Amino acid sequence: TLFSTRRKELQILGRPSEDTDVLRSFVDLVNPASEDAWTLEYIRLAKVMVIIGDCLFIHGAVLSRGLLLVPAEDCRDGHAEGQPPPLRLPDTTPLEVWAEELNTWKTRQLRLFEAFPTFQKSVGAGGQRWRGGQPLMFPSLAGCHVMTDGFLKKGNGAPLDEDVEEYLARNGIKRVFAGHQPQGQSPGVVRNPRSGILLIVADTTFSDIQADKSINPADTRGRAVTVVTATEHATAIAGVLADGTEHGFTLSSNWDEDTPVARLIGRQFRDSSWGRTVVAGQLQTCRGEGFKLHHAFVDPTDAEKLLADPYVPDMQASTYLPSQRRLPRGLHLLQASKPLTIPGLPAFLAVMMFGAVVSHALFSRLRK
């Protein structure tokens, strides 16, 4: 649907929309020589990793295999084997340093792409071709797994990998915000009680695959929308589900202050489902199975008896003795009069975080 959706956009803009026009429009979005390279400009401004107070923002996921990796500076086109390896930083590397390495890598690779955007043939290298920024176009191959990995395991929520949890806790992170993997009609939440880290994955791309496509053939969201708001002491999630039903809850930085039903959000139950959201005082649970999601409504009192691993989080003395961070007071990212409000978190991540995965198809169309 990408091609047909772009065609409709061009028609709305009153531009030519034949097949060649659509193809050329994709190329122009990232062509340094184009007058309308707004996607390229967006990538110039974007980041791979952002740290604000005790919040970490990424597109994909931090898993064991990608922890502290700085992606490779080269990528061999058309060869799955023998790729130059990424660099792994020492375990003692501060999170800010790792983030700076990732963001600087992105900037460096983008600069190379802008200098050499089309394929060149290597002299005396068996006719191999190259162009600037190839690792940026193949982030997983280059080792930038934080962009392409996901937190789901077999389609279901899962706690942070132990080494990742320990590293983030040592660096004072209490909240991790991500996108990349669709979670259904509302964001997926996972509590990590040993460290007190809250994981929120807010990609709702496939909230309603049966949505009306007469206006937008690529619409898989329908009416569902969620706003994630992060303040210094709390994270609020609120919106409407695919059928228009309102849902929402607030999670305190001190978990002991959560309401009885909110305490069940991000907790796992014996049937492997997770507390997902609150609707009219009832807990909605969600269990992922591949690409299928199974939802159920449970009375909070009954849900307490079904928890897989009851725990009493000690927010005063974390297992990993994290450093202290705070969300800066007066931080206004999207609206001057509101706190850190993240409407449709995937869109926020697309703006704040690096979007090469989304733009990969656009880059790949740029040829000599």
Coordinates of C-alpha atoms in Angstrom, one line a residue:
T1 CA 0.0 0.0 0.0
L2 CA 3.0 2.3 0.3
F3 CA 3.0 3.1 -3.4
S4 CA -0.8 3.7 -3.7
T5 CA -0.8 5.8 -0.5
R6 CA 2.0 8.0 -1.8
R7 CA 0.1 8.4 -5.1
K8 CA -3.0 9.6 -3.2
E9 CA -0.8 12.1 -1.3
L10 CA 0.6 13.5 -4.6
Q11 CA -2.9 13.9 -5.9
I12 CA -4.1 15.8 -2.8
L13 CA -1.1 18.1 -3.3
G14 CA -2.0 18.6 -6.9
R15 CA 1.2 17.0 -8.3
P16 CA 1.6 14.5 -11.1
S17 CA 0.9 11.0 -9.9
E18 CA 1.8 8.6 -12.7
D19 CA 4.0 5.6 -11.6
T20 CA 7.2 7.4 -12.6
D21 CA 6.1 10.5 -10.6
V22 CA 5.5 8.4 -7.5
L23 CA 8.9 6.7 -7.8
R24 CA 10.6 10.0 -8.4
S25 CA 8.9 11.5 -5.4
F26 CA 10.4 8.8 -3.1
V27 CA 13.8 9.5 -4.5
D28 CA 13.4 13.2 -4.0
L29 CA 12.5 12.8 -0.3
V30 CA 16.1 11.8 0.5
N31 CA 18.1 13.1 -2.5
P32 CA 20.5 15.8 -1.2
A33 CA 20.1 17.6 -4.5
S34 CA 16.3 17.7 -4.3
E35 CA 14.5 20.9 -3.2
D36 CA 11.9 18.8 -1.3
A37 CA 14.1 16.4 0.7
W38 CA 12.1 16.7 3.9
T39 CA 12.7 13.1 4.9
L40 CA 16.4 13.7 4.7
E41 CA 16.1 16.8 6.8
Y42 CA 14.1 14.9 9.4
I43 CA 16.8 12.2 9.6
R44 CA 19.4 15.0 10.1
L45 CA 17.5 16.1 13.2
A46 CA 16.7 12.7 14.5
K47 CA 18.6 10.7 17.2
V48 CA 19.2 7.0 17.7
M49 CA 18.9 7.3 21.5
V50 CA 17.7 10.1 23.8
I51 CA 18.0 10.4 27.6
I52 CA 15.7 12.9 29.4
G53 CA 15.9 12.7 33.2
D54 CA 15.2 9.1 34.2
C55 CA 13.6 8.3 30.8
L56 CA 15.3 6.5 27.9
F57 CA 13.8 6.8 24.4
I58 CA 14.7 4.4 21.6
H59 CA 13.0 3.1 18.5
G60 CA 13.6 -0.6 18.9
A61 CA 14.9 -2.3 22.0
V62 CA 18.0 -2.7 24.2
L63 CA 18.6 -6.4 24.4
S64 CA 21.7 -8.3 25.5
R65 CA 23.1 -8.7 22.0
G66 CA 23.0 -4.9 21.3
L67 CA 24.0 -3.6 24.7
L68 CA 26.8 -1.1 24.4
L69 CA 27.4 -1.7 20.7
V70 CA 28.7 1.0 18.5
P71 CA 27.7 0.1 14.9
A72 CA 30.3 -0.7 12.2
E73 CA 31.6 2.1 10.0
D74 CA 31.3 0.0 6.8
C75 CA 28.8 -2.4 5.3
R76 CA 29.4 -4.7 2.4
D77 CA 26.6 -4.6 -0.1
G78 CA 25.1 -7.9 -1.1
H79 CA 27.2 -10.0 1.3
A80 CA 25.6 -11.5 4.5
E81 CA 28.9 -13.0 5.6
G82 CA 32.2 -11.3 6.4
Q83 CA 30.6 -8.0 7.5
P84 CA 32.9 -5.6 9.5
P85 CA 32.0 -6.0 13.2
P86 CA 30.6 -3.4 15.6
L87 CA 32.6 -2.1 18.6
R88 CA 31.5 -3.1 22.1
L89 CA 32.2 -0.5 24.7
P90 CA 33.3 -1.5 28.2
D91 CA 30.6 -2.3 30.8
T92 CA 31.5 0.7 32.8
T93 CA 30.7 3.1 29.9
P94 CA 28.1 5.7 31.1
L95 CA 24.8 5.6 29.2
E96 CA 25.3 9.2 28.0
V97 CA 28.5 8.2 26.4
W98 CA 27.0 5.3 24.6
A99 CA 24.1 7.5 23.4
E100 CA 26.5 10.1 22.1
E101 CA 28.5 7.4 20.3
L102 CA 25.3 6.1 18.6
N103 CA 24.1 9.6 17.6
T104 CA 27.5 10.6 16.4
W105 CA 27.7 7.5 14.3
K106 CA 24.3 8.4 12.7
T107 CA 25.5 11.9 11.9
R108 CA 28.8 10.6 10.4
Q109 CA 27.0 8.0 8.3
L110 CA 24.5 10.5 7.1
R111 CA 27.2 12.9 6.1
L112 CA 28.8 10.2 4.0
F113 CA 25.5 9.4 2.3
E114 CA 25.0 13.1 1.4
A115 CA 28.5 13.2 -0.1
F116 CA 28.2 9.9 -2.0
P117 CA 24.4 9.1 -2.4
T118 CA 24.7 6.9 -5.4
F119 CA 26.6 3.7 -6.0
Q120 CA 30.2 3.8 -7.0
K121 CA 32.3 1.0 -8.4
S122 CA 35.4 0.1 -6.4
V123 CA 38.6 0.0 -8.5
G124 CA 40.4 -3.3 -8.4
A125 CA 37.9 -4.9 -6.0
G126 CA 36.2 -7.4 -8.3
G127 CA 33.6 -4.9 -9.4
Q128 CA 32.2 -4.4 -5.9
R129 CA 30.0 -1.3 -5.5
W130 CA 29.7 1.1 -2.6
R131 CA 28.1 4.3 -1.5
G132 CA 28.1 6.5 1.5
G133 CA 26.0 5.7 4.6
Q134 CA 25.4 2.0 3.8
P135 CA 25.6 1.0 7.5
L136 CA 22.8 3.5 8.1
M137 CA 20.6 1.7 5.6
F138 CA 21.3 -1.7 7.0
P139 CA 21.4 -0.9 10.8
S140 CA 20.9 -4.5 12.0
L141 CA 23.7 -5.7 9.7
A142 CA 25.9 -3.0 11.0
G143 CA 25.1 -3.8 14.7
C144 CA 22.8 -0.9 15.5
H145 CA 20.3 -3.4 17.1
V146 CA 18.7 -0.7 19.3
M147 CA 16.9 0.4 16.1
T148 CA 15.8 -2.9 14.8
D149 CA 15.3 -5.2 17.8
G150 CA 12.1 -5.5 19.7
F151 CA 11.2 -6.3 23.4
L152 CA 8.5 -8.8 22.5
K153 CA 9.3 -12.5 22.8
K154 CA 7.2 -14.8 20.6
G155 CA 4.7 -12.0 20.4
N156 CA 4.3 -11.6 24.1
G157 CA 5.6 -9.1 26.6
A158 CA 8.8 -10.0 28.5
P159 CA 11.0 -8.5 31.2
L160 CA 14.3 -6.7 30.3
D161 CA 17.3 -9.0 29.9
E162 CA 19.1 -9.1 33.2
D163 CA 22.4 -7.5 32.0
V164 CA 20.4 -4.7 30.3
E165 CA 18.3 -4.2 33.4
E166 CA 21.4 -4.0 35.6
Y167 CA 23.1 -1.5 33.2
L168 CA 20.1 0.8 32.9
A169 CA 19.5 0.8 36.6
R170 CA 23.1 1.6 37.4
N171 CA 22.7 4.6 35.1
G172 CA 19.6 5.8 36.8
I173 CA 17.0 4.9 34.2
K174 CA 13.5 4.3 35.6
R175 CA 11.4 4.5 32.4
V176 CA 12.1 3.1 28.9
F177 CA 10.0 4.2 26.0
A178 CA 10.1 2.4 22.7
G179 CA 8.0 1.7 19.6
H180 CA 8.8 -0.5 16.5
Q181 CA 6.8 -3.6 17.4
P182 CA 3.0 -3.3 17.3
Q183 CA 1.3 -3.9 20.6
G184 CA -2.3 -3.9 19.6
Q185 CA -4.9 -1.3 20.6
S186 CA -2.9 0.3 23.5
P187 CA 0.7 0.4 24.6
G188 CA 2.4 -2.6 26.2
V189 CA 3.7 -2.1 29.7
V190 CA 6.1 -4.4 31.6
R191 CA 7.3 -3.7 35.2
N192 CA 10.8 -4.9 36.2
P193 CA 10.5 -5.1 40.0
R194 CA 14.2 -5.8 40.8
S195 CA 15.2 -2.4 39.4
G196 CA 11.9 -0.5 39.4
I197 CA 12.3 0.1 35.7
L198 CA 9.0 0.6 33.8
L199 CA 9.0 -0.5 30.1
I200 CA 6.5 1.1 27.8
V201 CA 6.3 0.0 24.1
A202 CA 3.7 2.2 22.4
D203 CA 3.5 1.1 18.8
T204 CA -0.2 0.8 18.0
T205 CA 0.2 0.5 14.2
F206 CA -2.1 -2.5 14.0
S207 CA -4.7 -1.5 16.5
D208 CA -7.5 -2.1 14.0
I209 CA -6.5 -4.0 10.8
Q210 CA -10.2 -4.0 9.7
A211 CA -10.3 -0.2 9.7
D212 CA -12.1 1.7 6.9
K213 CA -9.5 2.1 4.1
S214 CA -11.6 4.2 1.7
I215 CA -9.6 7.3 2.6
N216 CA -6.3 5.8 3.5
P217 CA -5.6 2.3 2.1
A218 CA -2.8 1.9 4.6
D219 CA -5.0 2.6 7.7
T220 CA -4.5 -0.2 10.2
R221 CA -5.2 2.1 13.3
G222 CA -8.8 3.0 12.9
R223 CA -10.2 5.0 15.8
A224 CA -7.7 3.8 18.4
V225 CA -5.3 6.5 19.7
T226 CA -3.3 6.8 22.9
V227 CA -1.5 9.7 24.6
V228 CA 1.5 8.9 26.8
T229 CA 2.4 11.7 29.2
A230 CA 5.6 11.6 31.2
T231 CA 6.1 14.0 34.1
E232 CA 8.7 14.0 36.9
H233 CA 6.9 11.7 39.2
A234 CA 4.4 9.8 37.0
T235 CA 3.5 8.3 33.6
A236 CA 0.0 8.6 32.4
I237 CA -1.5 6.6 29.5
A238 CA -5.0 7.4 28.2
G239 CA -7.0 7.2 25.0
V240 CA -9.6 5.2 23.1
L241 CA -9.6 1.6 21.9
A242 CA -10.6 0.5 18.4
D243 CA -14.3 0.5 19.3
G244 CA -14.2 4.0 20.8
T245 CA -14.1 2.8 24.4
E246 CA -12.0 5.1 26.7
H247 CA -9.1 3.5 28.6
G248 CA -6.3 4.8 30.8
F249 CA -4.3 4.8 34.0
T250 CA -1.5 6.6 35.8
L251 CA 1.6 4.9 37.1
S252 CA 3.6 6.7 39.8
S253 CA 7.4 6.7 40.0
N254 CA 6.8 5.3 43.5
W255 CA 4.9 2.1 42.7
D256 CA 3.5 2.0 46.2
E257 CA 1.4 5.1 45.4
D258 CA -0.4 3.4 42.4
T259 CA -4.1 2.7 42.8
P260 CA -5.0 -1.0 43.3
V261 CA -6.0 -1.5 39.7
A262 CA -3.0 0.5 38.3
R263 CA -0.6 -1.8 40.3
L264 CA -1.7 -4.6 38.1
I265 CA -0.6 -2.8 34.9
G266 CA 2.6 -4.3 33.6
R267 CA 2.3 -7.4 35.9
Q268 CA 2.2 -10.9 34.4
F269 CA -0.5 -13.5 35.2
R270 CA -0.4 -17.3 35.3
D271 CA -1.9 -17.6 31.8
S272 CA 1.2 -15.6 30.5
S273 CA -1.0 -12.5 29.9
W274 CA 0.0 -9.0 31.1
G275 CA -2.0 -6.2 32.7
R276 CA -2.5 -3.9 29.8
T277 CA -4.9 -1.0 30.6
V278 CA -7.9 0.0 32.7
V279 CA -11.5 0.3 31.3
A280 CA -14.3 1.5 33.5
G281 CA -12.5 0.2 36.6
Q282 CA -11.8 -3.2 35.1
L283 CA -8.4 -4.5 34.2
Q284 CA -7.8 -5.5 30.6
T285 CA -5.2 -8.1 30.1
C286 CA -3.4 -9.0 26.9
R287 CA -1.5 -12.2 25.9
G288 CA 0.5 -12.2 22.6
E289 CA 0.9 -15.4 20.6
G290 CA 2.9 -14.7 17.5
F291 CA 0.8 -12.1 15.6
K292 CA -2.4 -12.9 17.6
L293 CA -3.5 -10.9 20.7
H294 CA -5.9 -12.4 23.3
H295 CA -7.6 -9.8 25.4
A296 CA -9.8 -10.3 28.5
F297 CA -11.4 -8.2 31.2
V298 CA -10.8 -9.1 34.8
D299 CA -12.0 -7.7 38.1
P300 CA -9.0 -6.2 40.0
T301 CA -9.7 -8.3 43.1
D302 CA -9.8 -11.5 41.1
A303 CA -6.7 -10.5 39.1
E304 CA -4.7 -10.2 42.3
K305 CA -5.2 -14.0 42.8
L306 CA -4.0 -14.8 39.3
L307 CA -0.6 -13.1 39.4
A308 CA 2.2 -15.3 38.2
D309 CA 4.9 -13.9 40.5
P310 CA 3.6 -11.7 43.4
Y311 CA 6.1 -9.2 44.6
V312 CA 6.4 -6.2 46.8
P313 CA 8.7 -3.7 45.1
D314 CA 11.1 -1.8 47.4
M315 CA 11.5 1.5 45.7
Q316 CA 13.8 2.8 48.4
A317 CA 16.5 0.2 47.9
S318 CA 16.8 -1.2 44.4
T319 CA 18.8 -4.4 43.8
Y320 CA 21.1 -2.5 41.5
L321 CA 21.5 0.7 43.6
P322 CA 20.9 3.1 40.7
S323 CA 22.1 6.7 40.5
Q324 CA 19.4 9.3 40.8
R325 CA 17.9 11.1 37.8
R326 CA 15.0 13.5 37.5
L327 CA 13.0 14.7 34.6
P328 CA 14.0 18.3 34.3
R329 CA 11.4 20.7 35.6
G330 CA 9.8 22.9 33.0
L331 CA 10.7 20.5 30.2
H332 CA 8.4 21.1 27.3
L333 CA 8.9 19.1 24.1
L334 CA 5.8 19.3 22.1
Q335 CA 3.6 22.0 23.5
A336 CA 4.7 25.1 25.4
S337 CA 2.0 24.9 28.0
K338 CA 2.1 21.2 28.8
P339 CA 4.6 18.7 30.3
L340 CA 6.3 16.0 28.3
T341 CA 3.3 14.8 26.4
I342 CA 3.7 12.1 23.7
P343 CA 0.6 11.9 21.5
G344 CA 0.7 8.6 19.5
L345 CA 4.1 7.6 20.9
P346 CA 5.3 5.9 17.7
A347 CA 5.0 9.3 15.9
F348 CA 7.0 11.0 18.7
L349 CA 9.6 8.3 18.5
A350 CA 9.8 8.8 14.7
V351 CA 10.6 12.4 15.2
M352 CA 12.9 12.2 18.2
M353 CA 14.6 8.9 17.4
F354 CA 16.4 7.8 14.3
G355 CA 14.0 6.8 11.5
A356 CA 16.3 5.0 9.1
V357 CA 14.3 1.8 9.4
V358 CA 11.2 3.7 8.2
S359 CA 13.2 5.5 5.5
H360 CA 15.2 2.5 4.4
A361 CA 13.0 1.9 1.4
L362 CA 13.4 5.5 0.4
F363 CA 17.2 5.4 0.6
S364 CA 17.3 2.1 -1.3
R365 CA 15.4 3.7 -4.3
L366 CA 18.1 6.3 -4.8
R367 CA 20.3 5.0 -7.6
K368 CA 22.6 6.3 -10.2

